[in-house]
C-alpha cells in the first residue's frame, strides 16, 4: 500500500546526517530538533501554535482534555473513520455521538450533525477522511450557532487546502478551534516511528495543552493540571523536518497518481473519488473506490492473489463495533456508512507510485469487472 523504503532512498543522506546529529548532540527529548520542526510546521500551516506530542491519538485526547468538559458531555464525530476519535471521547468519560457520512466524500454529513445536537453537546470532531477536508464552513457555522468547540482530526489530510466561503485558502487542521495530526509512518507526513501534533490559534488553549502533554507542568516538578506524558522525540522531529520540506511535492505526486488511476479505471459500477473544493483540497492519503455490484470482497481477494495490496478502510462502522455499540443507535441513522463499508476498497497510494505499477493495478481492476 505504501513504499516507505524508496521514499527514504531519495533523501537518505540528508536523513542519516540529521539522525546522527541528534544522537551526537545527546539532546533526545525536547532538543533543538523538536523546536525547529515545531516552528517550521507552524509556519507551513500558518498557525500560531503547534504542540508536538507522541501520536495522533494522544493529540485528540489532549485536545479534548483542554476543553474542560464534564462527565457525560456529548461529543459528535463520524461513524466512518479510524477508531481514535471515538476512543478518546469514551476514554475521557464523555459520550460519543456518532453521525453518518456523505456518500461522495465519505466525510461527516453536516445536516445530520445538526439533528444530533442536544443541550449536552459540547464539541464536534470532524475527520478529514482519506485526505479531503470536511465541509468546514458549514461545520464552523453550526458550531458557532450552538456554542460548540470544533477539533479537526487532520491525521489524513496534512497539507490539504480548503477554500472557505470568502474564497480564502486555508490549511486543513487550522480552521477549527484545535486541529490534530499523526506522523505514523504511512501518513502523508510520516516519521520513522510514532509522532503527532496539535495546532491552534487560541493562546489560552495552546498554553493549556502545552501543560497537558507534559504532566501538567509549567515549572519543573510543579503540577498545575492532571496531564499525561506525550512527547515527540528529537530523532523523529529531525526526520520530520526533512520530510516537511518535501510534503507539497509528495502530496502533488499522490494527486497525480490519483488522476492516473481515474483515467485508467473504467467501469460503470466503480465510483471514483471526487475532489470537492479546489485542486489542492484533496491530498489522497488513500485512493478509495466504491464497487457497487456487491463483489467488493472478491475484488480484494483477486487483487491480493495477483500481488496487489488492497485495503478496506473501514470494514466495520464504529457504531457496530463491540466497544462502541449502543442500544439507542438505529441502523437507519447510519444508512450511508453501512452501505459504503461494504463497497469501499483502497488501491496502493504513495508518493513513489509509477505509471507502470498503476497500469498493472488498473488492468487487474478492469479485468475483474469484465468477468464479474
Ligand atoms: C492514523 C489516524 C489517527 C491516529 O494516529 P496515531 O498516530 O496512530 O495515534 C487518528 N485519526 C485518524 C483519522 C487516523 O487516520
Short mmCIF file of N, CA and C in Angstrom, two decimals, residues 99-234:
data_model
loop_
_atom_site.label_atom_id
_atom_site.label_comp_id
_atom_site.label_asym_id
_atom_site.label_seq_id
_atom_site.Cartn_x
_atom_site.Cartn_y
_atom_site.Cartn_z
N UNK A 99 -22.28 10.05 13.88
CA UNK A 99 -23.12 10.63 12.84
C UNK A 99 -22.70 10.03 11.49
N UNK A 100 -23.68 9.84 10.62
CA UNK A 100 -23.46 9.26 9.30
C UNK A 100 -22.68 10.23 8.39
N UNK A 101 -22.24 9.71 7.25
CA UNK A 101 -21.38 10.49 6.35
C UNK A 101 -22.05 10.76 5.00
N UNK A 102 -21.38 11.60 4.20
CA UNK A 102 -21.81 11.86 2.82
C UNK A 102 -21.29 10.74 1.93
N UNK A 103 -22.09 10.35 0.97
CA UNK A 103 -21.71 9.26 0.07
C UNK A 103 -20.52 9.67 -0.81
N UNK A 104 -20.47 10.93 -1.26
CA UNK A 104 -19.48 11.27 -2.28
C UNK A 104 -18.09 11.60 -1.73
N UNK A 105 -18.01 12.08 -0.48
CA UNK A 105 -16.69 12.43 0.08
C UNK A 105 -16.29 11.53 1.24
N UNK A 106 -17.22 10.73 1.75
CA UNK A 106 -17.00 9.88 2.93
C UNK A 106 -16.86 10.71 4.21
N UNK A 107 -17.04 12.02 4.13
CA UNK A 107 -16.89 12.87 5.31
C UNK A 107 -18.22 13.09 6.03
N UNK A 108 -18.13 13.51 7.28
CA UNK A 108 -19.31 13.66 8.13
C UNK A 108 -20.37 14.53 7.45
N UNK A 109 -21.62 14.13 7.56
CA UNK A 109 -22.73 14.82 6.90
C UNK A 109 -23.23 15.94 7.83
N UNK A 110 -23.03 17.18 7.38
CA UNK A 110 -23.30 18.32 8.26
C UNK A 110 -24.79 18.41 8.63
N UNK A 111 -25.67 18.07 7.71
CA UNK A 111 -27.11 18.13 8.04
C UNK A 111 -27.44 17.15 9.17
N UNK A 112 -26.74 16.03 9.16
CA UNK A 112 -27.00 15.03 10.22
C UNK A 112 -26.34 15.42 11.54
N UNK A 113 -25.31 16.28 11.47
CA UNK A 113 -24.73 16.80 12.73
C UNK A 113 -25.81 17.63 13.41
N UNK A 114 -26.43 18.48 12.61
CA UNK A 114 -27.48 19.37 13.09
C UNK A 114 -28.50 18.64 13.94
N UNK A 115 -29.00 17.52 13.43
CA UNK A 115 -30.05 16.83 14.18
C UNK A 115 -29.51 16.02 15.35
N UNK A 116 -28.18 15.89 15.45
CA UNK A 116 -27.61 15.14 16.58
C UNK A 116 -27.27 16.07 17.76
N UNK A 117 -27.37 17.37 17.55
CA UNK A 117 -27.00 18.31 18.62
C UNK A 117 -28.09 18.34 19.70
N UNK A 118 -27.67 18.22 20.97
CA UNK A 118 -28.61 18.36 22.09
C UNK A 118 -28.04 19.43 23.04
N UNK A 119 -28.72 19.64 24.16
CA UNK A 119 -28.22 20.64 25.11
C UNK A 119 -26.94 20.16 25.79
N UNK A 120 -26.62 18.86 25.69
CA UNK A 120 -25.38 18.35 26.28
C UNK A 120 -24.21 18.33 25.32
N UNK A 121 -24.46 18.68 24.05
CA UNK A 121 -23.37 18.62 23.06
C UNK A 121 -22.37 19.75 23.33
N UNK A 122 -21.08 19.38 23.36
CA UNK A 122 -20.06 20.38 23.65
C UNK A 122 -19.03 20.54 22.53
N UNK A 123 -18.88 19.51 21.71
CA UNK A 123 -17.84 19.60 20.68
C UNK A 123 -18.16 18.69 19.50
N UNK A 124 -17.54 19.03 18.37
CA UNK A 124 -17.64 18.21 17.16
C UNK A 124 -16.22 17.86 16.73
N UNK A 125 -16.00 16.59 16.38
CA UNK A 125 -14.70 16.20 15.82
C UNK A 125 -14.91 15.71 14.39
N UNK A 126 -14.79 16.61 13.40
CA UNK A 126 -14.81 16.14 12.01
C UNK A 126 -13.46 15.51 11.67
N UNK A 127 -13.48 14.50 10.83
CA UNK A 127 -12.25 13.85 10.38
C UNK A 127 -12.12 14.12 8.88
N UNK A 128 -10.97 14.62 8.45
CA UNK A 128 -10.79 14.87 7.01
C UNK A 128 -10.34 13.57 6.36
N UNK A 129 -11.34 12.75 6.01
CA UNK A 129 -11.05 11.36 5.68
C UNK A 129 -10.40 11.17 4.31
N UNK A 130 -9.43 10.30 4.29
CA UNK A 130 -8.69 9.90 3.08
C UNK A 130 -7.92 11.06 2.45
N UNK A 131 -7.85 12.22 3.13
CA UNK A 131 -7.07 13.33 2.60
C UNK A 131 -7.89 14.51 2.14
N UNK A 132 -9.22 14.42 2.28
CA UNK A 132 -10.08 15.52 1.82
C UNK A 132 -10.77 16.21 2.98
N UNK A 133 -10.68 17.54 2.99
CA UNK A 133 -11.26 18.32 4.07
C UNK A 133 -12.78 18.16 4.13
N UNK A 134 -13.30 18.04 5.33
CA UNK A 134 -14.76 18.02 5.51
C UNK A 134 -15.32 19.41 5.23
N UNK A 135 -16.64 19.53 5.26
CA UNK A 135 -17.28 20.79 4.89
C UNK A 135 -17.18 21.80 6.05
N UNK A 136 -15.98 22.39 6.20
CA UNK A 136 -15.67 23.13 7.42
C UNK A 136 -16.48 24.41 7.59
N UNK A 137 -16.79 25.11 6.51
CA UNK A 137 -17.59 26.34 6.65
C UNK A 137 -18.89 26.08 7.38
N UNK A 138 -19.59 25.06 6.89
CA UNK A 138 -20.89 24.74 7.50
C UNK A 138 -20.72 24.22 8.92
N UNK A 139 -19.65 23.45 9.14
CA UNK A 139 -19.42 22.92 10.49
C UNK A 139 -19.12 24.06 11.46
N UNK A 140 -18.31 25.02 11.04
CA UNK A 140 -17.97 26.15 11.92
C UNK A 140 -19.20 27.02 12.20
N UNK A 141 -20.05 27.15 11.20
CA UNK A 141 -21.26 27.96 11.37
C UNK A 141 -22.18 27.30 12.41
N UNK A 142 -22.36 26.01 12.23
CA UNK A 142 -23.19 25.24 13.16
C UNK A 142 -22.61 25.30 14.58
N UNK A 143 -21.30 25.21 14.67
CA UNK A 143 -20.63 25.24 15.97
C UNK A 143 -20.84 26.60 16.64
N UNK A 144 -20.72 27.64 15.85
CA UNK A 144 -20.90 28.99 16.39
C UNK A 144 -22.32 29.18 16.91
N UNK A 145 -23.29 28.75 16.11
CA UNK A 145 -24.70 28.90 16.49
C UNK A 145 -25.02 28.13 17.77
N UNK A 146 -24.31 27.02 18.00
CA UNK A 146 -24.64 26.17 19.15
C UNK A 146 -23.58 26.20 20.24
N UNK A 147 -22.62 27.13 20.09
CA UNK A 147 -21.59 27.31 21.10
C UNK A 147 -20.78 26.02 21.35
N UNK A 148 -20.30 25.43 20.27
CA UNK A 148 -19.56 24.17 20.36
C UNK A 148 -18.11 24.37 19.93
N UNK A 149 -17.24 23.56 20.50
CA UNK A 149 -15.86 23.52 20.03
C UNK A 149 -15.75 22.59 18.81
N UNK A 150 -14.78 22.90 17.95
CA UNK A 150 -14.51 22.02 16.81
C UNK A 150 -13.04 21.59 16.86
N UNK A 151 -12.84 20.27 16.90
CA UNK A 151 -11.48 19.71 16.83
C UNK A 151 -11.38 18.97 15.50
N UNK A 152 -10.51 19.44 14.62
CA UNK A 152 -10.35 18.76 13.32
C UNK A 152 -9.34 17.63 13.46
N UNK A 153 -9.76 16.42 13.14
CA UNK A 153 -8.80 15.31 13.09
C UNK A 153 -8.18 15.32 11.69
N UNK A 154 -6.95 15.87 11.64
CA UNK A 154 -6.29 16.06 10.35
C UNK A 154 -5.19 15.02 10.12
N UNK A 155 -5.34 13.85 10.73
CA UNK A 155 -4.30 12.82 10.61
C UNK A 155 -4.10 12.38 9.16
N UNK A 156 -5.16 12.51 8.34
CA UNK A 156 -5.04 12.01 6.96
C UNK A 156 -4.95 13.12 5.92
N UNK A 157 -4.99 14.38 6.35
CA UNK A 157 -5.09 15.44 5.33
C UNK A 157 -4.09 16.57 5.51
N UNK A 158 -2.92 16.28 6.08
CA UNK A 158 -1.99 17.39 6.29
C UNK A 158 -1.49 17.91 4.93
N UNK A 159 -1.57 19.23 4.78
CA UNK A 159 -1.19 19.86 3.51
C UNK A 159 -2.38 20.14 2.62
N UNK A 160 -3.53 19.59 2.97
CA UNK A 160 -4.74 19.85 2.19
C UNK A 160 -5.17 21.32 2.38
N UNK A 161 -5.62 21.92 1.31
CA UNK A 161 -6.00 23.34 1.35
C UNK A 161 -7.50 23.45 1.13
N UNK A 162 -8.16 24.15 2.05
CA UNK A 162 -9.62 24.29 1.96
C UNK A 162 -9.93 25.70 1.47
N UNK A 163 -10.95 25.84 0.63
CA UNK A 163 -11.38 27.17 0.22
C UNK A 163 -12.67 27.50 0.96
N UNK A 164 -12.65 28.55 1.78
CA UNK A 164 -13.86 28.87 2.53
C UNK A 164 -14.79 29.78 1.71
N UNK A 165 -15.92 30.15 2.31
CA UNK A 165 -16.93 30.89 1.54
C UNK A 165 -16.47 32.30 1.18
N UNK A 166 -15.43 32.80 1.87
CA UNK A 166 -14.86 34.10 1.46
C UNK A 166 -13.78 33.92 0.40
N UNK A 167 -13.71 32.69 -0.11
CA UNK A 167 -12.71 32.39 -1.13
C UNK A 167 -11.27 32.47 -0.62
N UNK A 168 -11.11 32.31 0.69
CA UNK A 168 -9.76 32.28 1.25
C UNK A 168 -9.28 30.84 1.29
N UNK A 169 -8.01 30.67 0.99
CA UNK A 169 -7.44 29.32 1.06
C UNK A 169 -6.80 29.15 2.43
N UNK A 170 -7.14 28.06 3.08
CA UNK A 170 -6.71 27.87 4.46
C UNK A 170 -6.38 26.38 4.66
N UNK A 171 -5.30 26.13 5.40
CA UNK A 171 -4.83 24.74 5.52
C UNK A 171 -5.75 23.94 6.45
N UNK A 172 -6.07 22.75 6.03
CA UNK A 172 -6.86 21.84 6.86
C UNK A 172 -6.16 21.68 8.21
N UNK A 173 -6.95 21.63 9.27
CA UNK A 173 -6.39 21.48 10.61
C UNK A 173 -6.23 22.81 11.33
N UNK A 174 -6.41 23.93 10.61
CA UNK A 174 -6.25 25.25 11.24
C UNK A 174 -7.54 26.05 11.19
N UNK A 175 -8.64 25.39 10.87
CA UNK A 175 -9.92 26.08 10.71
C UNK A 175 -10.75 26.02 12.01
N UNK A 176 -10.74 24.86 12.64
CA UNK A 176 -11.46 24.69 13.91
C UNK A 176 -10.70 25.34 15.07
N UNK A 177 -11.23 25.15 16.29
CA UNK A 177 -10.55 25.71 17.46
C UNK A 177 -9.21 25.01 17.69
N UNK A 178 -9.21 23.69 17.41
CA UNK A 178 -7.99 22.89 17.55
C UNK A 178 -7.92 21.93 16.36
N UNK A 179 -6.72 21.64 15.91
CA UNK A 179 -6.52 20.61 14.89
C UNK A 179 -5.49 19.62 15.40
N UNK A 180 -5.59 18.37 14.94
CA UNK A 180 -4.63 17.36 15.39
C UNK A 180 -4.10 16.61 14.19
N UNK A 181 -2.90 16.04 14.33
CA UNK A 181 -2.42 15.17 13.26
C UNK A 181 -1.58 14.04 13.83
N UNK A 182 -1.27 13.09 12.95
CA UNK A 182 -0.44 11.94 13.29
C UNK A 182 0.73 11.88 12.33
N UNK A 183 1.89 11.49 12.84
CA UNK A 183 3.05 11.27 11.97
C UNK A 183 3.38 9.79 11.85
N UNK A 184 2.38 8.94 12.04
CA UNK A 184 2.53 7.50 11.81
C UNK A 184 3.18 7.31 10.43
N UNK A 185 4.09 6.32 10.29
CA UNK A 185 4.90 6.24 9.07
C UNK A 185 4.12 6.30 7.74
N UNK A 186 2.92 5.72 7.69
CA UNK A 186 2.21 5.70 6.41
C UNK A 186 1.38 6.94 6.13
N UNK A 187 1.35 7.90 7.07
CA UNK A 187 0.58 9.13 6.81
C UNK A 187 1.32 9.99 5.78
N UNK A 188 0.66 10.99 5.25
CA UNK A 188 1.30 11.81 4.20
C UNK A 188 2.57 12.47 4.70
N UNK A 189 2.58 12.89 5.95
CA UNK A 189 3.82 13.37 6.59
C UNK A 189 4.11 12.39 7.73
N UNK A 190 4.92 11.39 7.43
CA UNK A 190 5.15 10.33 8.41
C UNK A 190 6.59 10.32 8.88
N UNK A 191 6.79 9.92 10.14
CA UNK A 191 8.17 9.78 10.63
C UNK A 191 8.55 8.30 10.61
N UNK A 192 9.61 7.92 11.30
CA UNK A 192 10.04 6.52 11.31
C UNK A 192 9.75 5.89 12.66
N UNK A 193 8.55 6.14 13.13
CA UNK A 193 8.11 5.64 14.42
C UNK A 193 6.76 6.29 14.67
N UNK A 194 6.48 6.66 15.92
CA UNK A 194 5.23 7.34 16.24
C UNK A 194 5.47 8.82 16.48
N UNK A 195 4.47 9.61 16.18
CA UNK A 195 4.54 11.04 16.45
C UNK A 195 3.19 11.67 16.18
N UNK A 196 2.99 12.88 16.72
CA UNK A 196 1.74 13.59 16.48
C UNK A 196 1.91 15.05 16.81
N UNK A 197 0.89 15.84 16.51
CA UNK A 197 0.94 17.27 16.84
C UNK A 197 -0.46 17.83 16.95
N UNK A 198 -0.54 18.96 17.68
CA UNK A 198 -1.79 19.66 17.90
C UNK A 198 -1.59 21.09 17.42
N UNK A 199 -2.59 21.66 16.75
CA UNK A 199 -2.48 23.04 16.25
C UNK A 199 -3.60 23.89 16.83
N UNK A 200 -3.31 25.15 17.08
CA UNK A 200 -4.39 26.07 17.44
C UNK A 200 -3.93 27.52 17.25
N UNK A 201 -4.90 28.40 17.04
CA UNK A 201 -4.60 29.84 17.03
C UNK A 201 -4.99 30.48 18.36
N UNK A 202 -5.52 29.67 19.27
CA UNK A 202 -6.03 30.19 20.54
C UNK A 202 -4.92 30.11 21.60
N UNK A 203 -4.48 31.26 22.09
CA UNK A 203 -3.35 31.30 23.03
C UNK A 203 -3.66 30.55 24.33
N UNK A 204 -4.89 30.70 24.80
CA UNK A 204 -5.27 30.08 26.06
C UNK A 204 -5.26 28.55 25.94
N UNK A 205 -5.89 28.04 24.88
CA UNK A 205 -5.91 26.58 24.66
C UNK A 205 -4.49 26.05 24.46
N UNK A 206 -3.67 26.82 23.76
CA UNK A 206 -2.29 26.38 23.50
C UNK A 206 -1.53 26.22 24.81
N UNK A 207 -1.66 27.21 25.66
CA UNK A 207 -0.97 27.20 26.96
C UNK A 207 -1.40 25.98 27.78
N UNK A 208 -2.71 25.74 27.76
CA UNK A 208 -3.26 24.60 28.50
C UNK A 208 -2.69 23.28 27.96
N UNK A 209 -2.68 23.15 26.64
CA UNK A 209 -2.25 21.87 26.03
C UNK A 209 -0.75 21.64 26.19
N UNK A 210 0.02 22.72 26.22
CA UNK A 210 1.47 22.57 26.47
C UNK A 210 1.72 21.97 27.85
N UNK A 211 0.87 22.32 28.79
CA UNK A 211 0.98 21.71 30.12
C UNK A 211 0.48 20.27 30.12
N UNK A 212 -0.66 20.06 29.45
CA UNK A 212 -1.27 18.72 29.47
C UNK A 212 -0.35 17.64 28.91
N UNK A 213 0.43 17.96 27.85
CA UNK A 213 1.30 16.92 27.28
C UNK A 213 2.52 16.66 28.15
N UNK A 214 2.72 17.49 29.16
CA UNK A 214 3.93 17.42 29.98
C UNK A 214 3.59 17.29 31.47
N UNK A 215 2.74 16.30 31.81
CA UNK A 215 2.39 16.02 33.21
C UNK A 215 1.77 17.23 33.92
N UNK A 216 1.17 18.12 33.15
CA UNK A 216 0.56 19.30 33.77
C UNK A 216 1.57 20.27 34.36
N UNK A 217 2.83 20.17 33.89
CA UNK A 217 3.89 21.03 34.46
C UNK A 217 4.18 22.23 33.58
N UNK A 218 4.31 23.39 34.20
CA UNK A 218 4.82 24.56 33.50
C UNK A 218 6.20 24.90 34.06
N UNK A 219 6.36 24.59 35.36
CA UNK A 219 7.63 24.76 36.02
C UNK A 219 7.99 23.38 36.54
N UNK A 220 9.23 23.01 36.37
CA UNK A 220 9.63 21.64 36.70
C UNK A 220 9.24 21.23 38.13
N UNK A 221 8.52 20.09 38.22
CA UNK A 221 8.05 19.49 39.46
C UNK A 221 6.93 20.26 40.15
N UNK A 222 6.36 21.23 39.45
CA UNK A 222 5.14 21.89 39.93
C UNK A 222 4.01 21.47 38.99
N UNK A 223 3.04 20.68 39.49
CA UNK A 223 2.00 20.14 38.63
C UNK A 223 0.71 20.90 38.82
N UNK A 224 0.35 21.71 37.83
CA UNK A 224 -0.84 22.55 37.93
C UNK A 224 -2.09 21.86 37.38
N UNK A 225 -1.88 20.88 36.51
CA UNK A 225 -3.01 20.17 35.89
C UNK A 225 -2.74 18.68 35.96
N UNK A 226 -3.81 17.88 35.86
CA UNK A 226 -3.61 16.44 35.69
C UNK A 226 -3.33 16.23 34.20
N UNK A 227 -2.11 15.89 33.88
CA UNK A 227 -1.75 15.77 32.47
C UNK A 227 -1.39 14.37 32.08
N UNK A 228 -0.73 14.23 30.96
CA UNK A 228 -0.20 12.94 30.52
C UNK A 228 1.25 13.18 30.07
N UNK A 229 1.93 12.10 29.70
CA UNK A 229 3.28 12.24 29.17
C UNK A 229 3.22 11.91 27.69
N UNK A 230 3.31 12.92 26.85
CA UNK A 230 3.18 12.67 25.42
C UNK A 230 4.14 13.58 24.68
N UNK A 231 5.24 13.01 24.17
CA UNK A 231 6.27 13.82 23.53
C UNK A 231 6.61 13.30 22.15
N UNK A 232 7.03 14.20 21.29
CA UNK A 232 7.64 13.82 20.02
C UNK A 232 9.14 13.79 20.31
N UNK A 233 9.82 12.68 19.98
CA UNK A 233 11.24 12.67 20.34
C UNK A 233 12.08 13.36 19.27
N UNK A 234 13.30 13.73 19.66
CA UNK A 234 14.14 14.58 18.81
C UNK A 234 14.51 13.89 17.49
#
